[in-house]
Coordinates of C-alpha atoms in Angstrom, one line a residue:
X257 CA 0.0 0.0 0.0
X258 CA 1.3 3.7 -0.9
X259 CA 1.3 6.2 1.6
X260 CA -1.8 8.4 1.4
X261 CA -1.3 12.4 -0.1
X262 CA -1.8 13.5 3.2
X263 CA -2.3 12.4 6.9
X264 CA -5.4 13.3 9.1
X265 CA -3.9 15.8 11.3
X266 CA -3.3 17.8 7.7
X267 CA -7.1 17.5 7.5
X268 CA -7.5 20.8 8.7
X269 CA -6.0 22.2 5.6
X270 CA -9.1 21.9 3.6
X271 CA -10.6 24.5 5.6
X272 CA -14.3 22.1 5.3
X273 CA -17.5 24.0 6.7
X274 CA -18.2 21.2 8.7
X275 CA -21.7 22.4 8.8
X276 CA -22.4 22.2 5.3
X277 CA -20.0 19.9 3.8
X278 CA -19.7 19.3 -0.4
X279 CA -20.1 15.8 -1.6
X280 CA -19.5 14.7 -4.9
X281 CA -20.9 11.3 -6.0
X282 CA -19.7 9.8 -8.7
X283 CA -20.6 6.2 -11.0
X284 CA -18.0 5.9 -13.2
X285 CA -18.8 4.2 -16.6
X286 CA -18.2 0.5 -16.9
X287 CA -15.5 -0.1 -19.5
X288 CA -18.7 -1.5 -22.1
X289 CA -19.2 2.6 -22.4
X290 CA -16.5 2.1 -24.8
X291 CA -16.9 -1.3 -26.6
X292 CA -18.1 -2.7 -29.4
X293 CA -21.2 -4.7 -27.0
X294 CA -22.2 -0.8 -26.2
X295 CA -25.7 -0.3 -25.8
X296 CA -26.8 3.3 -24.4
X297 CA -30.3 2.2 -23.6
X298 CA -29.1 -0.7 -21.8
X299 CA -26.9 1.7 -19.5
X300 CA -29.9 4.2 -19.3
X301 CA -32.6 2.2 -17.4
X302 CA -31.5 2.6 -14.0
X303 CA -29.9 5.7 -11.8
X304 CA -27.6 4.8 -9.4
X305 CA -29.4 4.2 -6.7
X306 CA -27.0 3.1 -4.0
X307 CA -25.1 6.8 -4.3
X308 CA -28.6 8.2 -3.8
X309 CA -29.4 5.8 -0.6
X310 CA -25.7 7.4 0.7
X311 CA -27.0 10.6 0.3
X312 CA -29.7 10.3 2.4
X313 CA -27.0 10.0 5.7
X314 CA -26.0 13.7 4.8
X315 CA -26.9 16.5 7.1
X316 CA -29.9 18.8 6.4
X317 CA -27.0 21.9 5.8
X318 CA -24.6 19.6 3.4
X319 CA -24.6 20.1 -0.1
X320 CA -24.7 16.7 -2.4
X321 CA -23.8 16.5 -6.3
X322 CA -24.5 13.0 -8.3
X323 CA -23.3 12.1 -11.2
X324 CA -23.6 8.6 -13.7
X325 CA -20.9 8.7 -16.1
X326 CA -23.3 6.6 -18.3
X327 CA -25.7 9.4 -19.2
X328 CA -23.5 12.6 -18.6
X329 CA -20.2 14.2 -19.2
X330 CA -18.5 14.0 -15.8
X331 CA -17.4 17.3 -14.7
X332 CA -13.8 16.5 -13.1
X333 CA -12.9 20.3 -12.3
X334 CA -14.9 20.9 -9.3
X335 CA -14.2 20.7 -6.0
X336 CA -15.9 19.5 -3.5
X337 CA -15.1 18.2 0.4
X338 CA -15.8 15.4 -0.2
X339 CA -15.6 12.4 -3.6
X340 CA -17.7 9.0 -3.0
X341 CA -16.8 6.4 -5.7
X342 CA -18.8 3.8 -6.5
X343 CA -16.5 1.0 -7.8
X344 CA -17.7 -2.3 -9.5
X345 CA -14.9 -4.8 -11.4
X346 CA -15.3 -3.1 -15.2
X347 CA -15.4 0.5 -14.0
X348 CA -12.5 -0.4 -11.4
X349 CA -9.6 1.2 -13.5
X350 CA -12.0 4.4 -14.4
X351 CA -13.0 5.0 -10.9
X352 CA -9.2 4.8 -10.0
X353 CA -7.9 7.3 -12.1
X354 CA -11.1 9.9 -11.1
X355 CA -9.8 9.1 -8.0
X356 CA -6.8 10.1 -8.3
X357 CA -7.7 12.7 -10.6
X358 CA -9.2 14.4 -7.4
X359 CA -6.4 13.1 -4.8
X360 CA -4.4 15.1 -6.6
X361 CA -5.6 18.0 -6.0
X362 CA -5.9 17.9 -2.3
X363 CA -9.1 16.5 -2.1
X364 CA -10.7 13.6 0.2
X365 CA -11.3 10.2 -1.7
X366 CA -13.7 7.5 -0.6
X367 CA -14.3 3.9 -2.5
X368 CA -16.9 1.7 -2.1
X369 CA -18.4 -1.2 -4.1
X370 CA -18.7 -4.6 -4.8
X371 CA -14.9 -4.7 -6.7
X372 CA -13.5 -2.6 -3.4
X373 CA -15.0 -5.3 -1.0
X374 CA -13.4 -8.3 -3.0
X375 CA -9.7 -6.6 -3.7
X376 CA -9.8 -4.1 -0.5
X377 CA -5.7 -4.0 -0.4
X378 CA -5.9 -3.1 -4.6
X379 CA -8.4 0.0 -4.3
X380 CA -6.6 1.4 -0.7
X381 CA -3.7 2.8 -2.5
X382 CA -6.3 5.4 -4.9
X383 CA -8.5 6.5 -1.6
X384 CA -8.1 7.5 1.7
X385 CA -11.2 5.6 3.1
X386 CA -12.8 2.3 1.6
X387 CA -15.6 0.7 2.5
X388 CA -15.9 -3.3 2.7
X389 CA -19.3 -4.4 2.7
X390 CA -22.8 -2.6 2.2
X391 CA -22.5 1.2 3.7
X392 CA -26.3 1.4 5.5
X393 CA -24.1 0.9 9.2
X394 CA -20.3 2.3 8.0
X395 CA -20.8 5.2 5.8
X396 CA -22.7 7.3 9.1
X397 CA -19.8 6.6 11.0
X398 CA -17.8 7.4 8.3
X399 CA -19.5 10.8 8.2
X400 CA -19.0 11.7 11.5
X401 CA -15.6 10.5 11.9
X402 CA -15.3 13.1 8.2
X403 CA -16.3 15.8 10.5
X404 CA -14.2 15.2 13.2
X405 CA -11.3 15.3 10.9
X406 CA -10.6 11.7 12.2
X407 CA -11.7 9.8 9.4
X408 CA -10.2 5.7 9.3
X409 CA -9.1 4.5 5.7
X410 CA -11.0 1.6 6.4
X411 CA -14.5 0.5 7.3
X412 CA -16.0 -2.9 7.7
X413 CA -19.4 -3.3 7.6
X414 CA -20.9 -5.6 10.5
X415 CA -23.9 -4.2 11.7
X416 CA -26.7 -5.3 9.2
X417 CA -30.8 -4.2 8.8
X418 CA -32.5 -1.5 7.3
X419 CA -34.7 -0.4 9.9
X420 CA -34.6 3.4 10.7
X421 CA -33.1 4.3 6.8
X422 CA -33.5 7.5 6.0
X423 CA -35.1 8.3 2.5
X424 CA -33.2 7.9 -0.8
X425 CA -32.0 11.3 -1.7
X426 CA -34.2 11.0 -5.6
X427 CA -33.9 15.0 -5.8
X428 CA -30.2 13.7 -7.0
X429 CA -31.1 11.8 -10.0
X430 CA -32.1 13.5 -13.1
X431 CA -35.1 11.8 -13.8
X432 CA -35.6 12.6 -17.6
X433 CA -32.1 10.7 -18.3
X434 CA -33.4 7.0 -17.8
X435 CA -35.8 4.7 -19.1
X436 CA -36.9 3.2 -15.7
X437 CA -36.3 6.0 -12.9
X438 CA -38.7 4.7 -10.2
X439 CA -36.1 1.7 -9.5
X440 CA -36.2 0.8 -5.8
X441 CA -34.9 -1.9 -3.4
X442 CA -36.5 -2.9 -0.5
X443 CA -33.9 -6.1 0.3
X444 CA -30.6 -6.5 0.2
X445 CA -28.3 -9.5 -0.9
X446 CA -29.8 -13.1 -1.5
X447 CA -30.6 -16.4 0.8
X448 CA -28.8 -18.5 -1.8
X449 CA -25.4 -18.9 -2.7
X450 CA -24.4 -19.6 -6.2
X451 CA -20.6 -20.2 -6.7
X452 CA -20.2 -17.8 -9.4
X453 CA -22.1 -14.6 -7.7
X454 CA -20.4 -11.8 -7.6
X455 CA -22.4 -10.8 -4.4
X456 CA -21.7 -13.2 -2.1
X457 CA -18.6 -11.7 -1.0
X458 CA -20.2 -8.5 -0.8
X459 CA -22.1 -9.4 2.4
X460 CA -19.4 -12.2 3.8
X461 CA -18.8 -10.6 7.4
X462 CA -22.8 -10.6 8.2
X463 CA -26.3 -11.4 7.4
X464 CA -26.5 -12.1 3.3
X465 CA -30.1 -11.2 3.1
X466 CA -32.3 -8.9 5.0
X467 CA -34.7 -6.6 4.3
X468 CA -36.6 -3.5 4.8
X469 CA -39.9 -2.8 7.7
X470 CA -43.1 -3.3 5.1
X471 CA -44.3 -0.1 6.0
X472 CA -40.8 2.0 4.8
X473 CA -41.0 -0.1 2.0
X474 CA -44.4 1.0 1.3
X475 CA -44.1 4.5 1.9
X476 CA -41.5 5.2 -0.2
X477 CA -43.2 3.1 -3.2
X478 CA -46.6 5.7 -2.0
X479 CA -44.0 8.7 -3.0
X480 CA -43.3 7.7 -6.7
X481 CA -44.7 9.3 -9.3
X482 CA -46.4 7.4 -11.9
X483 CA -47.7 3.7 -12.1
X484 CA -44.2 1.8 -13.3
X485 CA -41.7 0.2 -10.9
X486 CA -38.4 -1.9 -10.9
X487 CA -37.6 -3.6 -8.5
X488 CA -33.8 -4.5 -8.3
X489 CA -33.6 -6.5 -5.5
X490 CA -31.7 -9.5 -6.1
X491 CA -34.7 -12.2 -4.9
X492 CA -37.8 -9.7 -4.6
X493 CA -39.0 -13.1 -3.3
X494 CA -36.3 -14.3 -1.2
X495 CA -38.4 -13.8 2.3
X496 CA -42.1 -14.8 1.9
X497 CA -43.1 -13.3 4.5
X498 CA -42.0 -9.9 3.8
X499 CA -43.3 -10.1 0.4
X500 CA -46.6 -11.1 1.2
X501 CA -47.0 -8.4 3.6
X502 CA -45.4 -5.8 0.9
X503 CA -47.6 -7.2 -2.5
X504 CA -50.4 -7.0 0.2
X505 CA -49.6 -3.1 0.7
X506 CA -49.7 -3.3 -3.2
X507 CA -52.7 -4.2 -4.0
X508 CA -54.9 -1.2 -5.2
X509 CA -51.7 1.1 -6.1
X510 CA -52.3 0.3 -9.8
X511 CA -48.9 -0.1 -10.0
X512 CA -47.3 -2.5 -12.6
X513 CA -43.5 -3.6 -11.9
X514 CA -41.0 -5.5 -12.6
X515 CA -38.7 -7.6 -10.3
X516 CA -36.0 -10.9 -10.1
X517 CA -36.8 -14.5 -8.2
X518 CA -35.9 -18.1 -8.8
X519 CA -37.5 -20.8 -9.9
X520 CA -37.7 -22.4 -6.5
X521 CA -39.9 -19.3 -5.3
X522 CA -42.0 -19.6 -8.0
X523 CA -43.2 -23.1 -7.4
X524 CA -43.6 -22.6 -3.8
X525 CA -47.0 -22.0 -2.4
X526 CA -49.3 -19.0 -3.9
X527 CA -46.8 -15.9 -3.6
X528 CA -46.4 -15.3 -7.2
X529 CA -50.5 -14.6 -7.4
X530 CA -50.0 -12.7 -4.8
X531 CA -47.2 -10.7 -6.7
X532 CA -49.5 -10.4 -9.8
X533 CA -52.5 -9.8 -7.9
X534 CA -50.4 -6.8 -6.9
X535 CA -48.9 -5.8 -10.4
X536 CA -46.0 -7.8 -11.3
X537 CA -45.7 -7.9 -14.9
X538 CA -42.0 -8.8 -16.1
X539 CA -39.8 -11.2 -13.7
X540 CA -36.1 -12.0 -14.6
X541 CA -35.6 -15.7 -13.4
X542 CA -32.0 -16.9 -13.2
X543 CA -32.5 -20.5 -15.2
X544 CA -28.4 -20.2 -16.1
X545 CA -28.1 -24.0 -17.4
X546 CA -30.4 -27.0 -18.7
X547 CA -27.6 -29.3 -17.0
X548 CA -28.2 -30.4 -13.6
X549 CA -24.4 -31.5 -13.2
X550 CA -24.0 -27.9 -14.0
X551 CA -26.1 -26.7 -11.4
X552 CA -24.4 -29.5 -8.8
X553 CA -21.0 -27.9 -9.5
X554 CA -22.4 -24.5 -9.2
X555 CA -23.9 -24.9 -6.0
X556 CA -27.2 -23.7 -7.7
X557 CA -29.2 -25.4 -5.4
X558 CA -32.8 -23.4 -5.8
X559 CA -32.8 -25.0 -9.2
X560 CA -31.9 -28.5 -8.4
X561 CA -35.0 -31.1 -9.5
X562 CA -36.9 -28.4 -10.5
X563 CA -39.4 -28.4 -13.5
X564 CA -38.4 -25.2 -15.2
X565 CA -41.4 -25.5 -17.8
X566 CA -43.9 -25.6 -15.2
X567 CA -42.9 -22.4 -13.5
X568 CA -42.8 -20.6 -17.3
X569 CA -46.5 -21.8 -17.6
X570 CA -46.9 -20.6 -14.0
X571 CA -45.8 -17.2 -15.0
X572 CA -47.4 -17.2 -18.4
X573 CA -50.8 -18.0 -16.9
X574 CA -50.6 -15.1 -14.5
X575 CA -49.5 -12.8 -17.4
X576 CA -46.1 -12.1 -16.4
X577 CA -43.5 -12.2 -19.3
X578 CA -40.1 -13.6 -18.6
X579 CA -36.4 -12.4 -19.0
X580 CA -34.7 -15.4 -18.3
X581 CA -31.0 -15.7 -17.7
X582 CA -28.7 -18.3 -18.7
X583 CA -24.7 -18.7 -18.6
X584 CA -22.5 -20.4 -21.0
X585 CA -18.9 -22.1 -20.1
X586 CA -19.4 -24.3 -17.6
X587 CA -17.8 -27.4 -17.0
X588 CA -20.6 -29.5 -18.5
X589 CA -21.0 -27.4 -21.6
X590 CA -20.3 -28.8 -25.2
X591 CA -20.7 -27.6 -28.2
X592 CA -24.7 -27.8 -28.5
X593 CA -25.1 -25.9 -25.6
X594 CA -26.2 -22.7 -27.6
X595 CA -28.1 -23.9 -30.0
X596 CA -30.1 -26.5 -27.5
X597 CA -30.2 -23.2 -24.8
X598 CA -32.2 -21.0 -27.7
X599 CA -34.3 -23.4 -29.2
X600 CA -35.3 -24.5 -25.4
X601 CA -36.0 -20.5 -24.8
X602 CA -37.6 -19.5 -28.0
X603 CA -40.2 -23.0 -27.8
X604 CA -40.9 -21.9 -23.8
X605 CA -41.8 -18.7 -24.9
X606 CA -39.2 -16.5 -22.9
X607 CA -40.0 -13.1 -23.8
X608 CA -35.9 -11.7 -23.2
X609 CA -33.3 -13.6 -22.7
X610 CA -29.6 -12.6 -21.0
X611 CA -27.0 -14.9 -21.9
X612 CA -23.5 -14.7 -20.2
X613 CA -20.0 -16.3 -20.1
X614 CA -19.1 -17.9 -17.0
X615 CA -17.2 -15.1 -15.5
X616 CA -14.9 -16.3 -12.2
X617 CA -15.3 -12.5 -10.3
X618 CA -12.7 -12.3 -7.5
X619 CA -14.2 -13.0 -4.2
X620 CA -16.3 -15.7 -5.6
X621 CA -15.9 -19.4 -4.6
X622 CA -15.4 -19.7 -8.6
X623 CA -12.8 -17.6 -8.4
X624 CA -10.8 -19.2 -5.2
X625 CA -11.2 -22.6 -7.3
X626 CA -10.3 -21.5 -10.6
X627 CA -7.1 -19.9 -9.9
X628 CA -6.1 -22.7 -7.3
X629 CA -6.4 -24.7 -10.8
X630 CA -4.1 -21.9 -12.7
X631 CA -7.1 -21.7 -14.9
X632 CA -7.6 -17.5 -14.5
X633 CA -6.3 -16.5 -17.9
X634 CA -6.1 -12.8 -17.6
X635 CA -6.4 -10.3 -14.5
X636 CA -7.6 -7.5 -16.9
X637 CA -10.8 -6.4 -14.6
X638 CA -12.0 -4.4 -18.1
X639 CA -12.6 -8.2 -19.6
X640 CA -14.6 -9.2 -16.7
X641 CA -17.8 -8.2 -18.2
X642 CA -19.5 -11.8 -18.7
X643 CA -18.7 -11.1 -22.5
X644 CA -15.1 -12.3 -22.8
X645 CA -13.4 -15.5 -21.9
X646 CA -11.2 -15.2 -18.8
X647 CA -10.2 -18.6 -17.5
X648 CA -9.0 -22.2 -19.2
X649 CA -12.5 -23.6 -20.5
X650 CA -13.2 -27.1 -20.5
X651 CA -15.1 -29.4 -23.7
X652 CA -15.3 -26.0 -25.4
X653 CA -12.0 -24.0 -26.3
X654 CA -12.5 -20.5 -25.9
X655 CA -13.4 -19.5 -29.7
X656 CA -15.9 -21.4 -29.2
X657 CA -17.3 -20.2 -26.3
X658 CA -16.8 -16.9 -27.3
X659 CA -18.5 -17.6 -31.2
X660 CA -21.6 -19.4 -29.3
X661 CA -22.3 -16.4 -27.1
X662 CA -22.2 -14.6 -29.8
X663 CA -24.4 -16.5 -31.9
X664 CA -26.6 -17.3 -29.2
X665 CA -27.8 -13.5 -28.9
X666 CA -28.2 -13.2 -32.8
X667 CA -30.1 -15.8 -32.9
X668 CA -32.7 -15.7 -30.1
X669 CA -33.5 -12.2 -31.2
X670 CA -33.7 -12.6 -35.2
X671 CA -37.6 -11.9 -36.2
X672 CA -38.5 -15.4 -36.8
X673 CA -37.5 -16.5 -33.4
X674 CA -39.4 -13.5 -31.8
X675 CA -42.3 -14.2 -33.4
X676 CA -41.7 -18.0 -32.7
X677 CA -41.9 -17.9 -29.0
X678 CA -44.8 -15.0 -29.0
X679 CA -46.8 -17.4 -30.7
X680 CA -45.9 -19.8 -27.7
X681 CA -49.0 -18.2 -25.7
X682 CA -52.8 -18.4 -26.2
X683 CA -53.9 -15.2 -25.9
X684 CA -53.7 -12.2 -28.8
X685 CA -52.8 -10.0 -26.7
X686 CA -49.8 -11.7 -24.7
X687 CA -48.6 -12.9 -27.9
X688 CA -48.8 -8.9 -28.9
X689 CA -47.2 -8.0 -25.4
X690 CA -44.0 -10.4 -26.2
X691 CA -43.5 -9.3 -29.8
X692 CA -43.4 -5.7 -28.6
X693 CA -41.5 -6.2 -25.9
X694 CA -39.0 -8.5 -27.0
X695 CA -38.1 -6.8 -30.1
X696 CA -38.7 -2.8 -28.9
X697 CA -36.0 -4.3 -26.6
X698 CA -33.4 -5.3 -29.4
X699 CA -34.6 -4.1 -32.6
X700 CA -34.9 -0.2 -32.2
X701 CA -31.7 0.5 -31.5
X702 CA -31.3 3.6 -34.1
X703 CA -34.7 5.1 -32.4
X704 CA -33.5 4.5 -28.7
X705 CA -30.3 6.4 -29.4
X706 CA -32.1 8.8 -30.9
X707 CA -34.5 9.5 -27.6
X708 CA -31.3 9.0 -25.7
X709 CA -29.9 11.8 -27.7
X710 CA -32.7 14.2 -27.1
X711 CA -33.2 13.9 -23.7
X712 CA -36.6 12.2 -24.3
X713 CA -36.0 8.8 -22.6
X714 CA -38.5 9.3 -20.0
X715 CA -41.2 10.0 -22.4
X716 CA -41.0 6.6 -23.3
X717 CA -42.0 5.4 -19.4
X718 CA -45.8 5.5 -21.0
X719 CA -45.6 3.0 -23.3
X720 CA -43.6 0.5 -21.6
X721 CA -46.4 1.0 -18.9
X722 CA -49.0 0.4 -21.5
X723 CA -46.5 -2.6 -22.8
X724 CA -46.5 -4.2 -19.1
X725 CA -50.5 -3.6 -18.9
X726 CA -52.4 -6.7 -17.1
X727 CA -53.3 -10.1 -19.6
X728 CA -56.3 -11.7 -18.5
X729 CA -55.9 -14.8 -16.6
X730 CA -56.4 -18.1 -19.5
X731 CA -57.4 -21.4 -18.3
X732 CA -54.4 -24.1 -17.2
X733 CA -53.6 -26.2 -19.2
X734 CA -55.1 -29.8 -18.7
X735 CA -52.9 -32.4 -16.8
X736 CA -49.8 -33.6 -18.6
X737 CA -50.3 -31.5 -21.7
X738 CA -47.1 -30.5 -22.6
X739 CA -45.8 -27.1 -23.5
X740 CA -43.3 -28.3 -26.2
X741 CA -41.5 -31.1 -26.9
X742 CA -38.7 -30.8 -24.4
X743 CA -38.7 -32.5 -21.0
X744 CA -38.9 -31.4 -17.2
X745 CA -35.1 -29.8 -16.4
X746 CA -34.3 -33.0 -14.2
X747 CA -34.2 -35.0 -17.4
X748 CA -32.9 -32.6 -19.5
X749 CA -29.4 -33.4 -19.1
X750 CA -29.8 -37.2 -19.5
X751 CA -31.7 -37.0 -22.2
X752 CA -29.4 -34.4 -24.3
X753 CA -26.5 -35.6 -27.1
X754 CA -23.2 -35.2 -25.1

C-alpha cells in the first residue's frame, strides 16, 4: 500500500464548513461505455441508486452533487469536500484514475463497491477511506468521523438491517435521463449462494439477506410518481413473509413492476398470485443452465430437480412475461449448448433472454477454485464483463465459447425467433405484449439512441407502462399436456447428445 497524499492531522488544511459539507458522488462508466457490445439504452434504465441511498445519511445543511458517467459528461474540475466512488470490477480502473484525478488535488477520496470489498488492499492505494461491505451501518460513521477530521481509511461493515433508513435522496437523479427511474430496493443481498455470484462476498462478514420494515418499503413506493416500478432487489421473493405483507400493501396502487426471483420461489405455495394480484408484470428468473451436473458444480441449489417449464407456464398464466437468464462455459457445456439453450427458450416462450459467459469475479468461490487450478487467464478487470473468456474452458475452447455467445444472442433475437416464442402463448394480446416487448427491446436500437440523444428517454415510461399492462388470466392447461417437446429440467441433461 502507498502512503496516502496526506495524513489526518493535515485535514485541517481543507478549511471544510463542517456544517455544510460538499459531496461529490460519482458512477463511473463500466469499460462496455467504450466497446463494441455498447448499448446506451441498456446503461440508461437505471440511476444509481446506492449513491442516492448514501446521500440520504447527509446532514440537512450539506450540499450533495450525483453524477452517472453513463448518461453525462463528468465534470472533473470541481471541488468538492468530499468524492464518494462507486467501484464495481469493469469501472475499477476508471474509478481509479477519477480518483486520483481528485487526490491530486488535495481533495478527500472514498471507494466503495462490490470490486472494493473483493480486492480491499488493490483500491486502498487510490482512496483515503474504503468501505468493505454494504454502507447502511459504516458510511454514518464514516460521516461523523469526516467531520471530526478523524476519518479511518477503512471501514468494515458488520452491523446489518434497514430499519430506521433514511429516505433515498431521488432529488439527486435527473429523472428525464433513464428509461426506468422509479427503480427501488427494498432487500438486500440473497438467501442462496451460487458459486459464481459476484455478491456473495459483498455481504461475507454478516447477514447475506435482509430486508426492509413493510411499511418503509411502502411509503416510499406511495411517493413515486407514476404507475411503473423496478424492483432491483436480487430475490424480490427471497423472504415470503415480507413479500406477502409488501404485494399486500400493493394491492390497489395500480402499480405494474417488474422484479428478479428463482424458480424455486415460483413453485412454492401461492406468492407469485400474490405478486400479480399486486402488479408484477415482467420477472427475470435466473435459469443459467439446462444441466443439472451444472447446477451440482455450481452450487445452484434453488434450481436443483426443478421443472423449469412448469414455473414458465406458472408465469405465463398469470401474465407475467419472462427475461430469463442463462450462462455459458461451464464445466458441462459442449458444443450444443447454444443452440439447445435457444431453441429450449424460443419453444418456452421466454420473452428476453440474457446470456453470459461464466465469469470467475474475485471473491467468488469460482474464483478461489479456478485460480487454485491456474485456470484464471487474464487479470484484466475491463474483460470481466460476462462477454469475454477469462479462465481455461473445458469441452469447449475459448473461440468457441466466445462464437456461441455470440451466436446465441443473434439468434434468439432474429424476427422469426421472436415471433416463434410470442406465438408460444394463447392469448392475442400476450402474444402482442411479447412481440413488442422483445423486439422494442433489441430491434430499435437507431430510435432508442435517438430518444437517448434528445433527452426524451423518460417519455418513453408511458408506453412500456402500457406494454406491461395486465393479460387476463387463461385457463391451465389440462394435466400432462405439454408445453413443447422438451422435457422437465431433471431430465434434460440425460436426455441431451453429449
Amino acid at each position: 500500500m502507498t502512503n496516502p497524499l496526506f495524513s489526518v492531522s493535515q485535514l485541517s488544511d481543507f478549511q471544510l464548513n463542517f456544517t455544510a459539507v460538499r459531496v461529490k458522488f460519482i458512477l463511473p462508466a463500466l469499460t462496455e461505455a467504450w466497446s463494441p457490445y455498447w448499448r446506451p439504452i441498456k446503461y440508461s434504465l437505471f440511476p444509481p441508486l446506492g449513491l442516492a441511498t448514501l446521500a440520504g445519511y447527509l446532514n440537512e445543511g450539506d450540499v450533495a452533487d450525483l453524477q452517472d458517467e453513463h448518461v453525462e459528461e463528468l465534470r472533473l474540475d470541481d471541488r468538492p469536500d468530499l468524492v464518494v466512488i462507486q467501484v464495481y470490477i469493469t469501472n475499477a480502473y476508471r474509478a481509479y484514475r477519477i480518483a486520483e484525478s481528485y487526490r491530486k488535488r488535495g481533495i478527500y477520496v472514498a471507494l466503495g463497491g462490490l470490486h472494493v470489498t473483493a480486492l480491499p488492499e488493490e483500491a486502498r492505494p487510490y482512496a483515503d477511506s474504503i468501505f468493505i461491505g454494504p454502507g447502511e451501518d459504516t458510511f454514518p460513521k464514516f460521516l461523523d468521523d469526516f467531520r471530526q477530521k478523524r476519518p479511518q481509511p477503512v471501514y468494515v461493515s458488520l452491523e446489518r438491517t434497514l430499519a430506521g433508513m433514511p429516505r433515498v435522496r431521488r432529488d439527486l437523479i435527473q429523472r428525464h435521463l433513464y428509461l426506468v427511474p422509479n427503480s427501488i430496493v427494498v432487500s438486500r443481498g440473497c438467501p442462496h449462494h451460487c458459486d459464481f455470484c459476484y455478491k456473495d462476498a459483498f455481504f461475507q462478514n454478516g447477514k447475506s439477506f435482509y430486508t426492509q420494515v413493510v411499511d418503509d418499503a411502502l411509503a416510499e413506493i406511495e411517493r413515486l410518481p407514476g404507475r411503473h416500478l423496478y424492483f432491483l432487489d436480487d430475490h424480490l421473493l427471497g423472504n415470503a413473509r415480507f413479500a406477502e405483507a409488501l404485494f399486500a400493501g400493493m394491492r390497489g396502487m395500480n402499480r405494474v413492476f417488474q422484479g428478479a426471483s428463482t424458480v424455486d420461489a415460483i413453485l412454492r405455495g401461492n406468492l407469485i398470485e400474490k405478486a400479480a394480484e399486486a402488479g408484477l408484470r415482467s420477472l427475470f428468473v435466473g435459469f443459467e443452465t439446462l444441466s443439472e451436473h451444472n447446477l451440482r458444480s455450481s452450487n445452484k441449489k434453488q434450481n436443483l430437480g426443478k421443472d423449469y417449464r412448469r414455473a414458465i407456464r406458472r408465469l405465463h398464466d398469470l401474465g407475467i412475461m419472462i427475461n430469463g437468464s442463462f450462462v455459458f462455459g461451464l464445466d458441462d457445456d459442449n458444443r450444443d449448448v447454444f443452440k439447445t439453450t435457444v431453441d429450449w427458450a424460443v419453444d418456452q416462450g421466454i420473452t428476453t433472454a440474457t446470456f453470459h459467459i461464466l465469469t470467475p469475479y474475485p471473491g467468488t468461490k469460482l474464483f478461489a477454485d479456478m485460480e487454485q487450478q491456474g485456470r484464471i487467464r487474464t487479470r484484466n478487470w475491463d474483460l470481466y464483463d460476462t462477454r469475454h473468456v477469462v479462465y481455461e474452458t473445458r469441452n469447449l475452447t475459448s473461440a468457441e465459447l466466445q462464437q456461441g455467445y455470440d451466436w446465441a444472442y443473434r439468434q434468439f433475437y432474429r424476427w422469426p425467433n421472436i415471433f416463434k416464442a410470442g406465438n408460444r402463448h394463447e392469448q392475442w394480446r400476450h402474444k402482442l405484449k411479447h412481440w413488442a416487448y422483445a423486439g422494442g427491446w433489441k430491434k430499435f436500437e437507431p430510435v432508442w439512441n435517438f430518444i437517448i440523444k434528445t433527452r426524451g428517454l423518460n417519455r418513453a415510461l408511458p408506453l412500456l407502462e402500457a406494454v406491461l399492462s395486465k393479460v387476463r388470466r387463461q385457463e391451465k392447461e389440462a394435466p400432462g399436456k405439454p408445453l413443447s417437446t422438451y422435457p422437465p429440467i431433471a431430465e434434460i441433461h440425460s436426455n441431451s447428445t453429449t
